[in-house]
mmCIF file of C-alpha atoms and ligand atoms in Angstrom:
data_model
loop_
_atom_site.group_PDB
_atom_site.id
_atom_site.type_symbol
_atom_site.label_atom_id
_atom_site.label_comp_id
_atom_site.label_asym_id
_atom_site.label_seq_id
_atom_site.Cartn_x
_atom_site.Cartn_y
_atom_site.Cartn_z
ATOM 1 C CA UNK A 270 -102.028 9.773 14.038
ATOM 2 C CA UNK A 271 -100.570 13.059 12.826
ATOM 3 C CA UNK A 272 -98.145 13.176 15.677
ATOM 4 C CA UNK A 273 -97.089 9.575 14.987
ATOM 5 C CA UNK A 274 -96.436 10.447 11.328
ATOM 6 C CA UNK A 275 -94.463 13.496 12.362
ATOM 7 C CA UNK A 276 -92.469 11.378 14.761
ATOM 8 C CA UNK A 277 -91.818 8.815 12.060
ATOM 9 C CA UNK A 278 -90.733 11.447 9.539
ATOM 10 C CA UNK A 279 -88.529 13.422 11.898
ATOM 11 C CA UNK A 280 -85.658 10.965 12.221
ATOM 12 C CA UNK A 281 -85.781 9.853 8.598
ATOM 13 C CA UNK A 282 -85.623 13.439 7.378
ATOM 14 C CA UNK A 283 -82.809 14.076 9.766
ATOM 15 C CA UNK A 284 -81.082 10.986 8.422
ATOM 16 C CA UNK A 285 -81.348 12.015 4.791
ATOM 17 C CA UNK A 286 -80.156 15.475 5.759
ATOM 18 C CA UNK A 287 -77.178 13.902 7.470
ATOM 19 C CA UNK A 288 -76.514 11.680 4.460
ATOM 20 C CA UNK A 289 -76.534 14.731 2.196
ATOM 21 C CA UNK A 290 -74.169 16.584 4.501
ATOM 22 C CA UNK A 291 -71.812 13.605 4.659
ATOM 23 C CA UNK A 292 -71.901 13.315 0.882
ATOM 24 C CA UNK A 293 -71.113 17.019 0.582
ATOM 25 C CA UNK A 294 -68.239 16.817 3.068
ATOM 26 C CA UNK A 295 -66.892 13.641 1.449
ATOM 27 C CA UNK A 296 -66.972 15.055 -2.073
ATOM 28 C CA UNK A 297 -65.326 18.283 -0.928
ATOM 29 C CA UNK A 298 -62.740 16.409 1.094
ATOM 30 C CA UNK A 299 -61.807 14.812 -2.190
ATOM 31 C CA UNK A 300 -61.405 18.285 -3.764
ATOM 32 C CA UNK A 301 -58.896 18.968 -1.005
ATOM 33 C CA UNK A 302 -57.285 15.562 -1.490
ATOM 34 C CA UNK A 303 -57.154 15.866 -5.279
ATOM 35 C CA UNK A 304 -55.682 19.346 -4.988
ATOM 36 C CA UNK A 305 -53.034 18.084 -2.586
ATOM 37 C CA UNK A 306 -52.329 14.995 -4.705
ATOM 38 C CA UNK A 307 -51.573 17.243 -7.632
ATOM 39 C CA UNK A 308 -49.429 19.460 -5.406
ATOM 40 C CA UNK A 309 -47.599 16.415 -4.032
ATOM 41 C CA UNK A 310 -46.840 15.282 -7.584
ATOM 42 C CA UNK A 311 -45.547 18.744 -8.591
ATOM 43 C CA UNK A 312 -43.610 19.306 -5.366
ATOM 44 C CA UNK A 313 -42.328 15.944 -4.165
ATOM 45 C CA UNK A 314 -39.892 17.826 -1.896
ATOM 46 C CA UNK A 315 -42.807 19.174 0.163
ATOM 47 C CA UNK A 316 -45.423 16.512 -0.428
ATOM 48 C CA UNK A 317 -49.078 15.570 -0.101
ATOM 49 C CA UNK A 318 -49.226 15.212 3.694
ATOM 50 C CA UNK A 319 -47.839 18.687 4.263
ATOM 51 C CA UNK A 320 -50.483 20.124 1.928
ATOM 52 C CA UNK A 321 -53.387 18.360 3.693
ATOM 53 C CA UNK A 322 -52.117 19.438 7.107
ATOM 54 C CA UNK A 323 -51.660 22.994 5.878
ATOM 55 C CA UNK A 324 -55.302 23.260 4.760
ATOM 56 C CA UNK A 325 -56.622 21.581 7.895
ATOM 57 C CA UNK A 326 -55.646 24.755 9.783
ATOM 58 C CA UNK A 327 -58.899 26.173 8.369
ATOM 59 C CA UNK A 328 -62.010 24.012 8.854
ATOM 60 C CA UNK A 329 -63.677 25.659 5.840
ATOM 61 C CA UNK A 330 -61.222 23.804 3.592
ATOM 62 C CA UNK A 331 -63.230 20.600 4.133
ATOM 63 C CA UNK A 332 -66.168 21.988 2.151
ATOM 64 C CA UNK A 333 -64.349 24.373 -0.192
ATOM 65 C CA UNK A 334 -64.045 24.114 -3.950
ATOM 66 C CA UNK A 335 -60.687 24.699 -5.609
ATOM 67 C CA UNK A 336 -61.069 28.462 -5.771
ATOM 68 C CA UNK A 337 -62.150 28.460 -2.128
ATOM 69 C CA UNK A 338 -58.982 26.532 -1.284
ATOM 70 C CA UNK A 339 -56.853 29.152 -3.045
ATOM 71 C CA UNK A 340 -58.526 31.931 -1.014
ATOM 72 C CA UNK A 341 -58.058 29.930 2.205
ATOM 73 C CA UNK A 342 -54.381 29.337 1.359
ATOM 74 C CA UNK A 343 -53.738 33.057 0.859
ATOM 75 C CA UNK A 344 -55.466 33.799 4.181
ATOM 76 C CA UNK A 345 -53.532 31.183 6.150
ATOM 77 C CA UNK A 346 -50.240 32.438 4.716
ATOM 78 C CA UNK A 347 -51.162 36.046 5.385
ATOM 79 C CA UNK A 348 -51.555 35.070 9.041
ATOM 80 C CA UNK A 349 -48.150 33.340 8.918
ATOM 81 C CA UNK A 350 -46.579 36.463 7.387
ATOM 82 C CA UNK A 351 -48.170 38.631 10.096
ATOM 83 C CA UNK A 352 -46.908 36.444 12.913
ATOM 84 C CA UNK A 353 -43.455 36.253 11.333
ATOM 85 C CA UNK A 354 -43.463 40.027 11.146
ATOM 86 C CA UNK A 355 -44.333 40.217 14.860
ATOM 87 C CA UNK A 356 -41.527 37.787 15.663
ATOM 88 C CA UNK A 357 -39.119 39.978 13.684
ATOM 89 C CA UNK A 358 -40.213 43.065 15.642
ATOM 90 C CA UNK A 359 -39.618 41.228 18.907
ATOM 91 C CA UNK A 360 -36.163 40.107 17.742
ATOM 92 C CA UNK A 361 -35.290 43.634 16.622
ATOM 93 C CA UNK A 362 -36.049 44.853 20.125
ATOM 94 C CA UNK A 363 -33.688 42.339 21.730
ATOM 95 C CA UNK A 364 -30.828 41.793 19.254
ATOM 96 C CA UNK A 365 -27.742 43.995 19.802
ATOM 97 C CA UNK A 366 -25.562 42.842 16.888
ATOM 98 C CA UNK A 367 -25.627 45.559 14.196
ATOM 99 C CA UNK A 368 -25.419 43.191 11.236
ATOM 100 C CA UNK A 369 -28.183 40.940 12.516
ATOM 101 C CA UNK A 370 -30.316 44.001 13.205
ATOM 102 C CA UNK A 371 -29.766 45.292 9.700
ATOM 103 C CA UNK A 372 -30.783 41.922 8.243
ATOM 104 C CA UNK A 373 -33.880 41.933 10.449
ATOM 105 C CA UNK A 374 -34.846 45.412 9.202
ATOM 106 C CA UNK A 375 -34.846 44.142 5.619
ATOM 107 C CA UNK A 376 -36.829 41.023 6.493
ATOM 108 C CA UNK A 377 -39.306 43.174 8.391
ATOM 109 C CA UNK A 378 -39.960 45.172 5.205
ATOM 110 C CA UNK A 379 -40.180 42.018 3.119
ATOM 111 C CA UNK A 380 -42.738 40.352 5.369
ATOM 112 C CA UNK A 381 -44.917 43.421 5.823
ATOM 113 C CA UNK A 382 -44.970 43.761 2.046
ATOM 114 C CA UNK A 383 -45.834 40.056 1.809
ATOM 115 C CA UNK A 384 -48.854 40.655 4.084
ATOM 116 C CA UNK A 385 -50.178 43.236 1.590
ATOM 117 C CA UNK A 386 -49.415 40.991 -1.378
ATOM 118 C CA UNK A 387 -51.237 38.060 0.201
ATOM 119 C CA UNK A 388 -54.199 40.283 0.941
ATOM 120 C CA UNK A 389 -54.257 41.330 -2.713
ATOM 121 C CA UNK A 390 -53.907 37.683 -3.797
ATOM 122 C CA UNK A 391 -56.904 36.578 -1.696
ATOM 123 C CA UNK A 392 -58.988 39.386 -3.206
ATOM 124 C CA UNK A 393 -57.924 38.555 -6.751
ATOM 125 C CA UNK A 394 -58.814 34.881 -6.336
ATOM 126 C CA UNK A 395 -62.125 35.748 -4.674
ATOM 127 C CA UNK A 396 -62.976 38.051 -7.607
ATOM 128 C CA UNK A 397 -62.393 35.052 -9.856
ATOM 129 C CA UNK A 398 -61.971 37.097 -13.047
ATOM 130 C CA UNK A 399 -59.121 36.128 -15.413
ATOM 131 C CA UNK A 400 -57.375 39.419 -14.511
ATOM 132 C CA UNK A 401 -57.961 38.861 -10.804
ATOM 133 C CA UNK A 402 -56.488 35.363 -10.983
ATOM 134 C CA UNK A 403 -53.516 36.535 -13.019
ATOM 135 C CA UNK A 404 -52.816 39.360 -10.547
ATOM 136 C CA UNK A 405 -53.152 36.897 -7.664
ATOM 137 C CA UNK A 406 -50.407 34.713 -9.147
ATOM 138 C CA UNK A 407 -48.224 37.824 -9.577
ATOM 139 C CA UNK A 408 -48.872 38.861 -5.962
ATOM 140 C CA UNK A 409 -48.146 35.344 -4.675
ATOM 141 C CA UNK A 410 -44.940 35.099 -6.704
ATOM 142 C CA UNK A 411 -43.790 38.398 -5.225
ATOM 143 C CA UNK A 412 -44.595 37.209 -1.692
ATOM 144 C CA UNK A 413 -42.863 33.889 -2.408
ATOM 145 C CA UNK A 414 -39.540 35.723 -2.870
ATOM 146 C CA UNK A 415 -39.621 37.192 0.650
ATOM 147 C CA UNK A 416 -38.065 34.286 2.594
ATOM 148 C CA UNK A 417 -35.249 33.684 0.086
ATOM 149 C CA UNK A 418 -34.426 37.403 -0.099
ATOM 150 C CA UNK A 419 -34.476 37.528 3.701
ATOM 151 C CA UNK A 420 -32.082 34.550 3.973
ATOM 152 C CA UNK A 421 -29.763 35.911 1.266
ATOM 153 C CA UNK A 422 -29.548 39.152 3.230
ATOM 154 C CA UNK A 423 -28.139 37.386 6.294
ATOM 155 C CA UNK A 424 -25.753 35.345 4.109
ATOM 156 C CA UNK A 425 -24.387 38.509 2.528
ATOM 157 C CA UNK A 426 -23.956 40.074 5.955
ATOM 158 C CA UNK A 427 -22.066 36.955 6.998
ATOM 159 C CA UNK A 428 -24.294 36.206 9.990
ATOM 160 C CA UNK A 429 -26.464 33.248 10.904
ATOM 161 C CA UNK A 430 -30.126 33.842 10.094
ATOM 162 C CA UNK A 431 -32.310 33.971 13.198
ATOM 163 C CA UNK A 432 -35.286 33.431 10.885
ATOM 164 C CA UNK A 433 -34.231 30.216 9.134
ATOM 165 C CA UNK A 434 -37.152 28.191 10.504
ATOM 166 C CA UNK A 435 -39.722 30.892 9.707
ATOM 167 C CA UNK A 436 -38.345 31.419 6.207
ATOM 168 C CA UNK A 437 -38.405 27.684 5.504
ATOM 169 C CA UNK A 438 -42.008 27.342 6.689
ATOM 170 C CA UNK A 439 -43.176 30.358 4.693
ATOM 171 C CA UNK A 440 -41.495 28.996 1.552
ATOM 172 C CA UNK A 441 -43.445 25.745 1.817
ATOM 173 C CA UNK A 442 -46.766 27.458 2.517
ATOM 174 C CA UNK A 443 -46.453 29.827 -0.445
ATOM 175 C CA UNK A 444 -45.573 26.893 -2.695
ATOM 176 C CA UNK A 445 -48.963 25.329 -1.878
ATOM 177 C CA UNK A 446 -50.830 28.578 -2.596
ATOM 178 C CA UNK A 447 -48.977 29.162 -5.864
ATOM 179 C CA UNK A 448 -49.640 25.640 -7.082
ATOM 180 C CA UNK A 449 -53.375 25.807 -6.331
ATOM 181 C CA UNK A 450 -53.842 29.351 -7.637
ATOM 182 C CA UNK A 451 -51.910 28.751 -10.875
ATOM 183 C CA UNK A 452 -54.105 25.741 -11.620
ATOM 184 C CA UNK A 453 -57.354 27.764 -11.526
HETATM 185 C C1 NAG B 651 -58.566 12.528 2.128
HETATM 186 O O1 NAG B 651 -57.306 12.332 2.722
HETATM 187 C C2 NAG B 651 -57.348 12.024 4.095
HETATM 188 C C3 NAG B 651 -55.931 12.034 4.638
HETATM 189 O O2 NAG B 651 -54.971 11.825 3.662
HETATM 190 C C4 NAG B 651 -58.054 10.693 4.262
HETATM 191 O O3 NAG B 651 -58.119 10.345 5.622
HETATM 192 C C5 NAG B 651 -59.457 10.790 3.667
HETATM 193 O O4 NAG B 651 -60.085 9.535 3.719
HETATM 194 C C6 NAG B 651 -59.407 11.268 2.229
HETATM 195 N N1 NAG B 651 -60.764 11.545 1.780
HETATM 196 C C7 NAG B 651 -61.205 11.270 0.556
HETATM 197 C C8 NAG B 651 -62.613 11.635 0.263
HETATM 198 O O5 NAG B 651 -60.490 10.766 -0.305
HETATM 199 C C1 NAG B 652 -50.800 42.700 -7.008
HETATM 200 O O1 NAG B 652 -50.507 42.519 -8.383
HETATM 201 C C2 NAG B 652 -51.035 43.513 -9.228
HETATM 202 C C3 NAG B 652 -50.705 43.104 -10.654
HETATM 203 O O2 NAG B 652 -49.322 43.022 -10.890
HETATM 204 C C4 NAG B 652 -50.451 44.864 -8.850
HETATM 205 O O3 NAG B 652 -51.038 45.878 -9.647
HETATM 206 C C5 NAG B 652 -50.735 45.152 -7.380
HETATM 207 O O4 NAG B 652 -50.094 46.352 -7.003
HETATM 208 C C6 NAG B 652 -50.226 44.014 -6.517
HETATM 209 N N1 NAG B 652 -50.605 44.242 -5.123
HETATM 210 C C7 NAG B 652 -49.681 44.318 -4.155
HETATM 211 C C8 NAG B 652 -50.208 44.608 -2.787
HETATM 212 O O5 NAG B 652 -48.485 44.163 -4.333
#
């Protein structure tokens, strides 16, 4: 009798647990969607789909609230800045042209600084205080200048940027983070 009751309750408890989890995931997925809808409206040039795809790089975004999404964004972009910095180091080792090398040196500095700024931004958002959030926006805005400054450097040197694709990608990613963080 007891064992039959236990058997009967097992699946139904599991089911209600599953229903709760689905509800949680669904409601959070709409936090992500709402956040990206607002981003898509503010930045039609980059758009909603880009924003959703960007966040999907981190599974935690499916159950994050808005502040969680801002932290996740800073972390994803920090990883992008790190890998861009590695790519720049590799290029520096192989490029012979003096002008291109000089442009790469500057971009190297810009992206390593961006890594620190994004780290600071993630911490500020995680702290959640008005000061922390304000500092995070400042840090993100500073990081957001890196790709444009990098590109301008190559233009002024009169050489083709070997980092055009990376700079373009970083610009779009930071735009997402800035939009979400400024709205907190
Ligand atoms: C969120 O957006 C994705 C892709 O745009 C969609 O598949 C999903 O159904 C949406 N979820 C909610 C809860 O609106
Ligand atoms: C982040 O911004 C704050 C406020 O402007 C500043 O004090 C701090 O040095 C910045 N952090 C980095 C790593 O740039």
